[in-house]
Amino acid sequence: MAPQHKRAGVRRLALGAAAVAASAALASGPVAGVGVARAADPRAPAPSPTTPVATPSALAPPAVPLPSAPAPAITPAGEEAPAFGVFLKSDARGVARMPLFSHWLGGAELRAGHTYLPGHRWRDIEGSADFLKVWAHWRNKKADRMLVLNVPMQERNEEGVSDGEVRWLLRQGAAGEFDHHFRVLAERLVELKVPDTVIVLGWEMNGTTYTHRCGPDPEAWKKYWNRIVTTMRSVPGQKFRFDFTPSRGVDAVPWTKCYPGDDTVDIIGMDSYDQPAGMSFEQQVKEPYGLRHHVDFAKAHGKPISYPEWGLFRNGDNAEYMRSMLAWMEEHRPLYNTLTDYCPHGVWQCGANPRSSHLYRSALFGRTDQATPPLTPTPKPTPPSTPPPPADCTPLDLGSWVEEWLGGKLCLRFDWW
């Protein structure tokens, strides 16, 4: 399952009103930040070029019991520390919410920023500078951060294109028909000074949802992937890493049939949600093409692993799944993982999963070394008092309908994230 299935339409009128209000406020003084409270129930990625929203202030955290901060684990010397992050929204709101999520985790460092390019038309896949620059700015604020960018391989990527047309499009791509679109994207990423972006290209290709699916013609799909990678790597200054990420399990076709080869794959990822209904975590590990197969396949090919998408799904508020998945990643140390956080998957923007939320927060609270501490029970804590807004933060009243769309009030600050 991919979160972008349920992509909701953008409320353009509300966005325009919010942008006008924010622009007017910014024009009134040397303000460098705009805050937004977290949304109660955001929908799936709805990436579309928007006026970038600057970082939020340190607003009051959600009313969730504060866990005791665990002792940090130690990253072995010489080993690249695994990065963790969260997907909160594809556009600038995703960036704006990351400091709030970090604050909820006691200041834990989010080193992986994850977003998706829209797949409506080729101009979206080429990557609008307005869409990408806020993510590039976040990435470049700290040297050890990682930008993870899901890139569709075809336009009309969620429009139910038939297998016959997908087959024809894959063969066109394998012949080089679409190379120029990916060259434009690569050049834009280099210009924005994010040449080391992790490209999750054609994700969940083993399923049936996307126009970039592999099943109608695996051989053409592999040739097309290789052309895209070769094209993007030809751009001067690039340092991209390409992440081959199927969904867990067999799905429509075994994902190993789509593997394009070690020369063009840098990371072998897996999108793994708590599904189907009734499946235990042990079954998720042992099923054909499941978590164990993923780890073993990557090891055999000498590649690091990743989990670009993971979270709750078909089994409700499943704290045992959350505990098991965190322990699995601590054992196998993926290069990065990004939790999908919106209903039904989320632990922060979704109030329907309180037990899983508490476990996730307890495990990662205050984490500074990018290594998950032992998942030990924490004593029942005392709920914290709600701190007042910072003195340098001025709330804006944009009206209830705009605030509902934004997920909270905007707050102006005199600093940056």
mmCIF file of C-alpha atoms in Angstrom, residues 54-364:
data_model
loop_
_atom_site.group_PDB
_atom_site.id
_atom_site.type_symbol
_atom_site.label_atom_id
_atom_site.label_comp_id
_atom_site.label_asym_id
_atom_site.label_seq_id
_atom_site.Cartn_x
_atom_site.Cartn_y
_atom_site.Cartn_z
ATOM 1 C CA ALA A 54 8.372 28.800 6.475
ATOM 2 C CA THR A 55 9.163 26.873 9.622
ATOM 3 C CA PRO A 56 6.821 26.820 12.604
ATOM 4 C CA SER A 57 7.642 28.025 16.042
ATOM 5 C CA ALA A 58 8.017 25.698 18.987
ATOM 6 C CA LEU A 59 4.306 25.524 19.682
ATOM 7 C CA ALA A 60 2.812 23.569 22.542
ATOM 8 C CA PRO A 61 3.214 19.819 21.995
ATOM 9 C CA PRO A 62 0.162 17.543 21.793
ATOM 10 C CA ALA A 63 -1.333 16.491 25.110
ATOM 11 C CA VAL A 64 0.379 13.107 25.206
ATOM 12 C CA PRO A 65 2.114 11.785 28.348
ATOM 13 C CA LEU A 66 5.778 12.690 28.339
ATOM 14 C CA PRO A 67 7.966 9.575 28.464
ATOM 15 C CA SER A 68 11.179 9.349 30.390
ATOM 16 C CA ALA A 69 14.140 10.053 28.127
ATOM 17 C CA PRO A 70 16.027 6.779 27.543
ATOM 18 C CA ALA A 71 19.763 6.505 27.598
ATOM 19 C CA PRO A 72 21.101 6.881 24.031
ATOM 20 C CA ALA A 73 22.529 3.859 22.293
ATOM 21 C CA ILE A 74 25.967 4.053 20.732
ATOM 22 C CA THR A 75 26.675 4.058 17.018
ATOM 23 C CA PRO A 76 29.689 1.860 16.221
ATOM 24 C CA ALA A 77 32.791 3.786 15.204
ATOM 25 C CA GLY A 78 33.153 4.256 11.474
ATOM 26 C CA GLU A 79 29.572 3.214 10.725
ATOM 27 C CA GLU A 80 27.217 5.627 8.962
ATOM 28 C CA ALA A 81 24.504 6.418 11.493
ATOM 29 C CA PRO A 82 21.029 5.401 10.297
ATOM 30 C CA ALA A 83 18.794 8.399 9.637
ATOM 31 C CA PHE A 84 15.172 8.489 10.645
ATOM 32 C CA GLY A 85 12.403 10.846 9.691
ATOM 33 C CA VAL A 86 8.705 11.097 9.007
ATOM 34 C CA PHE A 87 6.465 11.877 6.072
ATOM 35 C CA LEU A 88 4.031 14.644 7.079
ATOM 36 C CA LYS A 89 3.068 16.261 3.760
ATOM 37 C CA SER A 90 4.634 16.554 0.311
ATOM 38 C CA ASP A 91 4.656 20.337 -0.002
ATOM 39 C CA ALA A 92 6.014 23.096 2.236
ATOM 40 C CA ARG A 93 3.651 22.090 5.034
ATOM 41 C CA GLY A 94 5.666 18.882 5.426
ATOM 42 C CA VAL A 95 8.785 20.924 6.127
ATOM 43 C CA ALA A 96 6.902 23.267 8.459
ATOM 44 C CA ARG A 97 5.605 20.381 10.577
ATOM 45 C CA MET A 98 8.944 18.630 11.035
ATOM 46 C CA PRO A 99 10.162 20.888 13.896
ATOM 47 C CA LEU A 100 6.871 20.258 15.694
ATOM 48 C CA PHE A 101 7.259 16.508 15.304
ATOM 49 C CA SER A 102 10.833 16.771 16.580
ATOM 50 C CA HIS A 103 9.617 18.828 19.554
ATOM 51 C CA TRP A 104 7.027 16.124 20.317
ATOM 52 C CA LEU A 105 9.920 13.644 20.394
ATOM 53 C CA GLY A 106 11.826 15.713 22.926
ATOM 54 C CA GLY A 107 14.058 17.358 20.341
ATOM 55 C CA ALA A 108 15.003 14.117 18.585
ATOM 56 C CA GLU A 109 16.950 14.830 15.412
ATOM 57 C CA LEU A 110 15.069 14.134 12.161
ATOM 58 C CA ARG A 111 17.812 13.626 9.624
ATOM 59 C CA ALA A 112 15.657 12.243 6.794
ATOM 60 C CA GLY A 113 13.242 14.571 5.020
ATOM 61 C CA HIS A 114 10.848 12.692 2.734
ATOM 62 C CA THR A 115 8.625 14.037 -0.025
ATOM 63 C CA TYR A 116 7.000 12.972 -3.310
ATOM 64 C CA LEU A 117 6.964 14.641 -6.694
ATOM 65 C CA PRO A 118 3.475 14.795 -8.185
ATOM 66 C CA GLY A 119 2.877 12.369 -11.032
ATOM 67 C CA HIS A 120 0.087 14.150 -12.853
ATOM 68 C CA ARG A 121 2.043 15.508 -15.825
ATOM 69 C CA TRP A 122 5.649 15.510 -16.994
ATOM 70 C CA ARG A 123 6.154 19.093 -15.843
ATOM 71 C CA ASP A 124 5.473 17.868 -12.286
ATOM 72 C CA ILE A 125 7.999 15.061 -12.605
ATOM 73 C CA GLU A 126 10.602 17.542 -13.856
ATOM 74 C CA GLY A 127 10.386 19.141 -10.407
ATOM 75 C CA SER A 128 9.176 22.705 -10.016
ATOM 76 C CA ALA A 129 11.772 24.892 -8.310
ATOM 77 C CA ASP A 130 8.983 26.380 -6.177
ATOM 78 C CA PHE A 131 8.088 22.889 -4.957
ATOM 79 C CA LEU A 132 11.653 21.710 -4.333
ATOM 80 C CA LYS A 133 13.420 24.764 -2.941
ATOM 81 C CA VAL A 134 11.870 24.629 0.552
ATOM 82 C CA TRP A 135 13.027 21.005 0.849
ATOM 83 C CA ALA A 136 16.467 21.941 -0.473
ATOM 84 C CA HIS A 137 16.673 24.718 2.103
ATOM 85 C CA TRP A 138 15.836 22.279 4.913
ATOM 86 C CA ARG A 139 18.409 19.753 3.650
ATOM 87 C CA ASN A 140 21.187 22.308 3.438
ATOM 88 C CA LYS A 141 20.728 23.698 6.938
ATOM 89 C CA LYS A 142 22.722 20.749 8.326
ATOM 90 C CA ALA A 143 25.410 18.711 6.595
ATOM 91 C CA ASP A 144 24.220 15.328 7.892
ATOM 92 C CA ARG A 145 20.634 15.659 6.671
ATOM 93 C CA MET A 146 19.241 13.520 3.866
ATOM 94 C CA LEU A 147 16.588 14.459 1.319
ATOM 95 C CA VAL A 148 14.528 11.481 0.116
ATOM 96 C CA LEU A 149 12.533 12.198 -3.044
ATOM 97 C CA ASN A 150 10.017 9.769 -4.562
ATOM 98 C CA VAL A 151 10.049 10.224 -8.336
ATOM 99 C CA PRO A 152 7.364 8.759 -10.633
ATOM 100 C CA MET A 153 8.532 7.190 -13.891
ATOM 101 C CA GLN A 154 5.399 8.130 -15.856
ATOM 102 C CA GLU A 155 2.875 10.934 -15.976
ATOM 103 C CA ARG A 156 -0.792 10.142 -15.170
ATOM 104 C CA ASN A 157 0.734 7.951 -12.499
ATOM 105 C CA GLU A 158 -2.477 7.324 -10.532
ATOM 106 C CA GLU A 159 -5.064 7.538 -13.298
ATOM 107 C CA GLY A 160 -5.801 3.845 -13.782
ATOM 108 C CA VAL A 161 -3.929 3.437 -17.064
ATOM 109 C CA SER A 162 -4.491 -0.019 -18.588
ATOM 110 C CA ASP A 163 -1.844 -2.747 -18.673
ATOM 111 C CA GLY A 164 -1.699 -2.500 -22.455
ATOM 112 C CA GLU A 165 -0.911 1.208 -22.384
ATOM 113 C CA VAL A 166 1.547 0.778 -19.514
ATOM 114 C CA ARG A 167 3.386 -1.833 -21.564
ATOM 115 C CA TRP A 168 3.589 0.570 -24.528
ATOM 116 C CA LEU A 169 4.783 3.435 -22.290
ATOM 117 C CA LEU A 170 7.462 1.263 -20.679
ATOM 118 C CA ARG A 171 8.810 0.342 -24.095
ATOM 119 C CA GLN A 172 8.854 4.000 -25.105
ATOM 120 C CA GLY A 173 10.798 4.796 -21.950
ATOM 121 C CA ALA A 174 13.228 1.956 -22.582
ATOM 122 C CA ALA A 175 13.883 3.462 -26.030
ATOM 123 C CA GLY A 176 14.786 6.851 -24.496
ATOM 124 C CA GLU A 177 11.573 8.735 -25.295
ATOM 125 C CA PHE A 178 11.361 10.339 -21.835
ATOM 126 C CA ASP A 179 15.044 10.848 -20.983
ATOM 127 C CA HIS A 180 14.878 14.638 -21.250
ATOM 128 C CA HIS A 181 12.357 14.964 -18.404
ATOM 129 C CA PHE A 182 14.709 13.277 -15.958
ATOM 130 C CA ARG A 183 17.652 15.335 -17.167
ATOM 131 C CA VAL A 184 15.682 18.482 -16.305
ATOM 132 C CA LEU A 185 14.955 17.100 -12.818
ATOM 133 C CA ALA A 186 18.599 16.221 -12.217
ATOM 134 C CA GLU A 187 19.751 19.674 -13.326
ATOM 135 C CA ARG A 188 17.247 21.369 -11.016
ATOM 136 C CA LEU A 189 18.337 19.317 -8.006
ATOM 137 C CA VAL A 190 21.985 20.188 -8.691
ATOM 138 C CA GLU A 191 21.099 23.878 -9.103
ATOM 139 C CA LEU A 192 19.291 23.797 -5.762
ATOM 140 C CA LYS A 193 22.436 22.371 -4.146
ATOM 141 C CA VAL A 194 20.920 18.998 -3.290
ATOM 142 C CA PRO A 195 22.966 16.818 -5.656
ATOM 143 C CA ASP A 196 23.100 13.995 -3.084
ATOM 144 C CA THR A 197 19.317 13.472 -2.981
ATOM 145 C CA VAL A 198 18.138 9.883 -2.516
ATOM 146 C CA ILE A 199 15.862 9.154 -5.486
ATOM 147 C CA VAL A 200 13.143 6.571 -4.757
ATOM 148 C CA LEU A 201 12.429 5.891 -8.414
ATOM 149 C CA GLY A 202 9.260 4.092 -9.512
ATOM 150 C CA TRP A 203 8.359 2.929 -6.000
ATOM 151 C CA GLU A 204 6.038 -0.040 -5.397
ATOM 152 C CA MET A 205 6.543 -1.159 -8.963
ATOM 153 C CA ASN A 206 5.436 -4.701 -8.025
ATOM 154 C CA GLY A 207 1.841 -3.543 -7.430
ATOM 155 C CA THR A 208 -1.076 -2.572 -9.643
ATOM 156 C CA THR A 209 -1.705 1.066 -8.726
ATOM 157 C CA TYR A 210 0.831 3.129 -10.615
ATOM 158 C CA THR A 211 1.452 3.781 -14.288
ATOM 159 C CA HIS A 212 5.116 3.099 -13.502
ATOM 160 C CA ARG A 213 4.326 -0.481 -12.455
ATOM 161 C CA CYS A 214 6.564 -3.283 -13.640
ATOM 162 C CA GLY A 215 4.128 -6.180 -14.182
ATOM 163 C CA PRO A 216 3.007 -5.536 -17.782
ATOM 164 C CA ASP A 217 6.617 -5.793 -19.069
ATOM 165 C CA PRO A 218 9.394 -6.397 -16.501
ATOM 166 C CA GLU A 219 12.173 -6.409 -19.095
ATOM 167 C CA ALA A 220 11.122 -3.055 -20.532
ATOM 168 C CA TRP A 221 10.715 -1.682 -16.994
ATOM 169 C CA LYS A 222 14.284 -2.611 -16.083
ATOM 170 C CA LYS A 223 15.677 -1.062 -19.267
ATOM 171 C CA TYR A 224 13.679 2.093 -18.621
ATOM 172 C CA TRP A 225 14.934 2.351 -15.017
ATOM 173 C CA ASN A 226 18.508 1.978 -16.272
ATOM 174 C CA ARG A 227 18.013 4.734 -18.861
ATOM 175 C CA ILE A 228 16.650 7.123 -16.216
ATOM 176 C CA VAL A 229 19.548 6.452 -13.848
ATOM 177 C CA THR A 230 22.124 6.792 -16.626
ATOM 178 C CA THR A 231 20.526 10.070 -17.743
ATOM 179 C CA MET A 232 20.451 11.593 -14.272
ATOM 180 C CA ARG A 233 23.979 10.464 -13.482
ATOM 181 C CA SER A 234 25.224 12.186 -16.646
ATOM 182 C CA VAL A 235 24.447 15.640 -15.198
ATOM 183 C CA PRO A 236 27.634 17.351 -13.919
ATOM 184 C CA GLY A 237 27.815 17.715 -10.148
ATOM 185 C CA GLN A 238 25.301 15.004 -9.296
ATOM 186 C CA LYS A 239 25.825 12.571 -6.408
ATOM 187 C CA PHE A 240 22.416 10.890 -6.455
ATOM 188 C CA ARG A 241 21.668 7.576 -4.810
ATOM 189 C CA PHE A 242 18.915 5.483 -6.381
ATOM 190 C CA ASP A 243 16.615 3.482 -4.122
ATOM 191 C CA PHE A 244 14.779 0.463 -5.579
ATOM 192 C CA THR A 245 11.708 0.164 -3.323
ATOM 193 C CA PRO A 246 8.961 -2.443 -3.837
ATOM 194 C CA SER A 247 6.076 -3.033 -1.464
ATOM 195 C CA ARG A 248 6.435 -5.958 0.940
ATOM 196 C CA GLY A 249 5.266 -9.357 -0.317
ATOM 197 C CA VAL A 250 4.449 -10.729 -3.742
ATOM 198 C CA ASP A 251 1.742 -8.194 -4.658
ATOM 199 C CA ALA A 252 1.049 -8.387 -8.426
ATOM 200 C CA VAL A 253 4.491 -9.687 -9.367
ATOM 201 C CA PRO A 254 7.532 -10.827 -7.326
ATOM 202 C CA TRP A 255 9.633 -7.706 -6.925
ATOM 203 C CA THR A 256 12.868 -9.559 -7.664
ATOM 204 C CA LYS A 257 11.675 -9.863 -11.291
ATOM 205 C CA CYS A 258 11.856 -6.075 -11.531
ATOM 206 C CA TYR A 259 15.353 -5.641 -10.059
ATOM 207 C CA PRO A 260 17.313 -3.675 -12.698
ATOM 208 C CA GLY A 261 20.825 -4.647 -11.597
ATOM 209 C CA ASP A 262 23.543 -3.674 -9.160
ATOM 210 C CA ASP A 263 25.107 -1.045 -11.431
ATOM 211 C CA THR A 264 22.108 1.274 -11.233
ATOM 212 C CA VAL A 265 20.774 0.492 -7.737
ATOM 213 C CA ASP A 266 22.437 2.029 -4.677
ATOM 214 C CA ILE A 267 19.870 1.138 -1.999
ATOM 215 C CA ILE A 268 17.273 -1.629 -1.779
ATOM 216 C CA GLY A 269 14.232 -0.341 0.062
ATOM 217 C CA MET A 270 10.855 -1.721 1.057
ATOM 218 C CA ASP A 271 7.508 -0.082 1.823
ATOM 219 C CA SER A 272 6.071 -2.134 4.667
ATOM 220 C CA TYR A 273 2.779 -1.390 6.411
ATOM 221 C CA ASP A 274 0.960 -3.414 9.058
ATOM 222 C CA GLN A 275 -1.213 -5.371 6.644
ATOM 223 C CA PRO A 276 -3.135 -7.430 5.648
ATOM 224 C CA ALA A 277 -5.648 -7.737 8.482
ATOM 225 C CA GLY A 278 -4.730 -10.501 10.903
ATOM 226 C CA MET A 279 -1.137 -10.923 9.719
ATOM 227 C CA SER A 280 1.356 -11.012 12.587
ATOM 228 C CA PHE A 281 4.724 -9.326 12.407
ATOM 229 C CA GLU A 282 6.394 -12.746 12.334
ATOM 230 C CA GLN A 283 4.398 -13.558 9.210
ATOM 231 C CA GLN A 284 5.444 -10.254 7.670
ATOM 232 C CA VAL A 285 9.030 -11.322 8.218
ATOM 233 C CA LYS A 286 8.658 -14.845 6.868
ATOM 234 C CA GLU A 287 6.200 -14.416 3.978
ATOM 235 C CA PRO A 288 7.518 -14.832 0.412
ATOM 236 C CA TYR A 289 9.274 -11.609 -0.615
ATOM 237 C CA GLY A 290 8.757 -10.257 2.891
ATOM 238 C CA LEU A 291 11.051 -8.527 5.375
ATOM 239 C CA ARG A 292 13.512 -11.421 5.697
ATOM 240 C CA HIS A 293 13.774 -11.852 1.923
ATOM 241 C CA HIS A 294 14.394 -8.120 1.579
ATOM 242 C CA VAL A 295 17.298 -8.133 4.040
ATOM 243 C CA ASP A 296 18.827 -11.284 2.558
ATOM 244 C CA PHE A 297 18.471 -10.041 -1.022
ATOM 245 C CA ALA A 298 20.155 -6.732 -0.211
ATOM 246 C CA LYS A 299 22.992 -8.489 1.600
ATOM 247 C CA ALA A 300 23.540 -10.816 -1.362
ATOM 248 C CA HIS A 301 23.830 -7.786 -3.641
ATOM 249 C CA GLY A 302 26.013 -5.769 -1.280
ATOM 250 C CA LYS A 303 23.469 -2.958 -0.862
ATOM 251 C CA PRO A 304 22.179 -1.075 2.185
ATOM 252 C CA ILE A 305 18.474 -1.315 2.957
ATOM 253 C CA SER A 306 15.873 1.370 3.637
ATOM 254 C CA TYR A 307 12.232 1.716 4.673
ATOM 255 C CA PRO A 308 10.907 4.824 2.888
ATOM 256 C CA GLU A 309 7.321 4.047 3.983
ATOM 257 C CA TRP A 310 6.152 2.139 7.025
ATOM 258 C CA GLY A 311 3.407 2.440 9.597
ATOM 259 C CA LEU A 312 0.086 1.157 10.877
ATOM 260 C CA PHE A 313 -2.692 0.123 8.531
ATOM 261 C CA ARG A 314 -5.074 -2.845 8.540
ATOM 262 C CA ASN A 315 -4.692 -3.944 12.180
ATOM 263 C CA GLY A 316 -5.617 -0.752 14.001
ATOM 264 C CA ASP A 317 -3.711 0.631 16.972
ATOM 265 C CA ASN A 318 -1.151 -2.184 17.015
ATOM 266 C CA ALA A 319 1.547 -1.301 19.544
ATOM 267 C CA GLU A 320 3.133 -4.741 19.162
ATOM 268 C CA TYR A 321 3.683 -4.095 15.443
ATOM 269 C CA MET A 322 5.237 -0.723 16.290
ATOM 270 C CA ARG A 323 7.537 -2.344 18.855
ATOM 271 C CA SER A 324 8.499 -5.160 16.470
ATOM 272 C CA MET A 325 9.193 -2.897 13.500
ATOM 273 C CA LEU A 326 11.381 -0.574 15.562
ATOM 274 C CA ALA A 327 13.288 -3.580 16.933
ATOM 275 C CA TRP A 328 13.662 -4.992 13.392
ATOM 276 C CA MET A 329 15.200 -1.744 12.175
ATOM 277 C CA GLU A 330 17.484 -1.534 15.189
ATOM 278 C CA GLU A 331 18.744 -5.030 14.373
ATOM 279 C CA HIS A 332 19.156 -4.552 10.617
ATOM 280 C CA ARG A 333 20.140 -0.858 10.598
ATOM 281 C CA PRO A 334 18.648 0.570 7.409
ATOM 282 C CA LEU A 335 20.367 3.554 5.849
ATOM 283 C CA TYR A 336 17.204 5.491 6.670
ATOM 284 C CA ASN A 337 13.549 5.003 7.559
ATOM 285 C CA THR A 338 10.620 7.397 7.322
ATOM 286 C CA LEU A 339 7.378 6.713 9.143
ATOM 287 C CA THR A 340 4.192 7.607 7.256
ATOM 288 C CA ASP A 341 2.224 9.883 9.561
ATOM 289 C CA TYR A 342 -1.411 10.521 8.723
ATOM 290 C CA CYS A 343 -4.535 8.449 9.417
ATOM 291 C CA PRO A 344 -4.748 5.506 9.541
ATOM 292 C CA HIS A 345 -0.955 5.063 9.635
ATOM 293 C CA GLY A 346 0.138 7.865 11.926
ATOM 294 C CA VAL A 347 1.182 8.283 15.532
ATOM 295 C CA TRP A 348 1.295 12.092 15.729
ATOM 296 C CA GLN A 349 -1.216 13.569 13.278
ATOM 297 C CA CYS A 350 -3.709 10.772 13.931
ATOM 298 C CA GLY A 351 -5.334 10.437 17.349
ATOM 299 C CA ALA A 352 -6.747 6.970 16.616
ATOM 300 C CA ASN A 353 -3.544 5.123 17.627
ATOM 301 C CA PRO A 354 -2.707 6.209 21.209
ATOM 302 C CA ARG A 355 -0.936 3.009 22.304
ATOM 303 C CA SER A 356 1.281 2.902 19.213
ATOM 304 C CA SER A 357 1.884 6.626 19.539
ATOM 305 C CA HIS A 358 3.080 6.273 23.133
ATOM 306 C CA LEU A 359 5.372 3.384 22.243
ATOM 307 C CA TYR A 360 6.928 5.182 19.258
ATOM 308 C CA ARG A 361 7.456 8.332 21.301
ATOM 309 C CA SER A 362 8.893 6.442 24.248
ATOM 310 C CA ALA A 363 11.367 4.625 22.009
ATOM 311 C CA LEU A 364 12.649 7.702 20.165
#
